[in-house]
Every structure is written in C-alpha cells, then in structure tokens.
Amino acid sequence: MKIKVKVKPNSLTSCVQQISEFDFLVQLKSLPVKGKANLELLKLLKKHFKKSPRIIKGKTSQVKIIELL
C-alpha cells in the first residue's frame, strides 16, 4: 500500500493525522537535519500502521510517498 505524507518538522508534538484515505499529515519534533526527521517519521509510521514503511519518493521534500510493506 502506498500513502502520501505531508511532513511538518520542528513541531511541539509528534502525531499522525489522516486527511483522506491515502493522504496523511505527520507532525514531527525532529529538525530536518541529517535525516533525523526521516528517521522519526519512519518510526512513527511503523508504530501507527504496524507495518514497515519505506520512503519511495521525496527524501528531501516535505511531501513524501511512503510504501507500507
């Protein structure tokens, strides 16, 4: 399954909000420095979906395509 994620780094809390069936807004506490926000994103999505996430597109963008394995 593939989902589209809009990431907001440097937020006060870390949370996942569903916008539509395959679109999500994810707020992260981490700064987008040296991949820290991407690591936090993958950990948060793994906990939320109980599946292994993988970034397919947008490693340096706020809008990412994630595949859940």
PDB file of C-alpha atoms in Angstrom:
ATOM      1  CA  MET A   1       0.000   0.000   0.000  1.00  0.00           C
ATOM      2  CA  LYS A   2       1.308   3.481  -0.873  1.00  0.00           C
ATOM      3  CA  ILE A   3       0.390   6.639   1.023  1.00  0.00           C
ATOM      4  CA  LYS A   4       1.163  10.329   0.551  1.00  0.00           C
ATOM      5  CA  VAL A   5       2.548  12.091   3.620  1.00  0.00           C
ATOM      6  CA  LYS A   6       2.984  15.819   4.266  1.00  0.00           C
ATOM      7  CA  VAL A   7       5.641  16.256   6.956  1.00  0.00           C
ATOM      8  CA  LYS A   8       5.837  19.224   9.341  1.00  0.00           C
ATOM      9  CA  PRO A   9       9.160  19.047  11.202  1.00  0.00           C
ATOM     10  CA  ASN A  10      10.068  21.031  14.335  1.00  0.00           C
ATOM     11  CA  SER A  11       6.544  20.735  15.813  1.00  0.00           C
ATOM     12  CA  LEU A  12       5.682  20.639  19.504  1.00  0.00           C
ATOM     13  CA  THR A  13       4.310  17.083  19.313  1.00  0.00           C
ATOM     14  CA  SER A  14       4.734  14.038  17.098  1.00  0.00           C
ATOM     15  CA  CYS A  15       1.459  12.769  15.650  1.00  0.00           C
ATOM     16  CA  VAL A  16      -0.185  11.268  12.554  1.00  0.00           C
ATOM     17  CA  GLN A  17      -3.418  12.793  11.206  1.00  0.00           C
ATOM     18  CA  GLN A  18      -5.405  11.210   8.388  1.00  0.00           C
ATOM     19  CA  ILE A  19      -6.632  13.719   5.792  1.00  0.00           C
ATOM     20  CA  SER A  20      -8.166  11.278   3.293  1.00  0.00           C
ATOM     21  CA  GLU A  21      -7.885   7.564   2.564  1.00  0.00           C
ATOM     22  CA  PHE A  22      -4.264   7.730   1.366  1.00  0.00           C
ATOM     23  CA  ASP A  23      -3.196  11.241   2.488  1.00  0.00           C
ATOM     24  CA  PHE A  24      -1.703  11.930   5.912  1.00  0.00           C
ATOM     25  CA  LEU A  25      -0.273  14.898   7.807  1.00  0.00           C
ATOM     26  CA  VAL A  26       2.577  13.980  10.152  1.00  0.00           C
ATOM     27  CA  GLN A  27       3.960  16.404  12.707  1.00  0.00           C
ATOM     28  CA  LEU A  28       7.468  15.651  13.985  1.00  0.00           C
ATOM     29  CA  LYS A  29       9.519  17.054  16.861  1.00  0.00           C
ATOM     30  CA  SER A  30      12.798  16.496  14.996  1.00  0.00           C
ATOM     31  CA  LEU A  31      14.521  19.062  12.838  1.00  0.00           C
ATOM     32  CA  PRO A  32      15.072  18.214   9.156  1.00  0.00           C
ATOM     33  CA  VAL A  33      18.836  17.876   9.660  1.00  0.00           C
ATOM     34  CA  LYS A  34      20.933  14.884   8.529  1.00  0.00           C
ATOM     35  CA  GLY A  35      17.865  12.661   8.106  1.00  0.00           C
ATOM     36  CA  LYS A  36      16.680  12.924  11.733  1.00  0.00           C
ATOM     37  CA  ALA A  37      13.143  13.875  10.692  1.00  0.00           C
ATOM     38  CA  ASN A  38      13.000  10.980   8.196  1.00  0.00           C
ATOM     39  CA  LEU A  39      14.077   8.506  10.895  1.00  0.00           C
ATOM     40  CA  GLU A  40      11.447   9.829  13.310  1.00  0.00           C
ATOM     41  CA  LEU A  41       8.858   9.685  10.506  1.00  0.00           C
ATOM     42  CA  LEU A  42       9.607   6.021   9.751  1.00  0.00           C
ATOM     43  CA  LYS A  43       9.472   5.070  13.463  1.00  0.00           C
ATOM     44  CA  LEU A  44       6.176   6.915  13.965  1.00  0.00           C
ATOM     45  CA  LEU A  45       4.577   5.360  10.857  1.00  0.00           C
ATOM     46  CA  LYS A  46       5.760   1.878  11.879  1.00  0.00           C
ATOM     47  CA  LYS A  47       4.118   2.327  15.292  1.00  0.00           C
ATOM     48  CA  HIS A  48       0.913   3.775  13.766  1.00  0.00           C
ATOM     49  CA  PHE A  49       0.376   1.245  10.945  1.00  0.00           C
ATOM     50  CA  LYS A  50       2.110  -1.829  12.455  1.00  0.00           C
ATOM     51  CA  LYS A  51       3.895  -2.274   9.090  1.00  0.00           C
ATOM     52  CA  SER A  52       7.374  -1.484   7.796  1.00  0.00           C
ATOM     53  CA  PRO A  53       7.425   1.878   5.969  1.00  0.00           C
ATOM     54  CA  ARG A  54       9.859   2.817   3.199  1.00  0.00           C
ATOM     55  CA  ILE A  55      10.311   6.230   1.577  1.00  0.00           C
ATOM     56  CA  ILE A  56       9.853   5.824  -2.178  1.00  0.00           C
ATOM     57  CA  LYS A  57       9.883   9.485  -3.231  1.00  0.00           C
ATOM     58  CA  GLY A  58      10.651  12.789  -1.514  1.00  0.00           C
ATOM     59  CA  LYS A  59      13.539  12.058   0.854  1.00  0.00           C
ATOM     60  CA  THR A  60      14.403  15.773   0.951  1.00  0.00           C
ATOM     61  CA  SER A  61      10.871  17.116   0.457  1.00  0.00           C
ATOM     62  CA  GLN A  62       8.031  17.777   2.897  1.00  0.00           C
ATOM     63  CA  VAL A  63       5.686  15.740   0.683  1.00  0.00           C
ATOM     64  CA  LYS A  64       6.687  12.083   0.574  1.00  0.00           C
ATOM     65  CA  ILE A  65       5.372   8.882  -0.964  1.00  0.00           C
ATOM     66  CA  ILE A  66       5.649   6.029   1.536  1.00  0.00           C
ATOM     67  CA  GLU A  67       5.221   2.329   0.817  1.00  0.00           C
ATOM     68  CA  LEU A  68       3.950   0.193   3.692  1.00  0.00           C
ATOM     69  CA  LEU A  69       5.245  -3.382   3.483  1.00  0.00           C
TER      70      LEU A  69
END
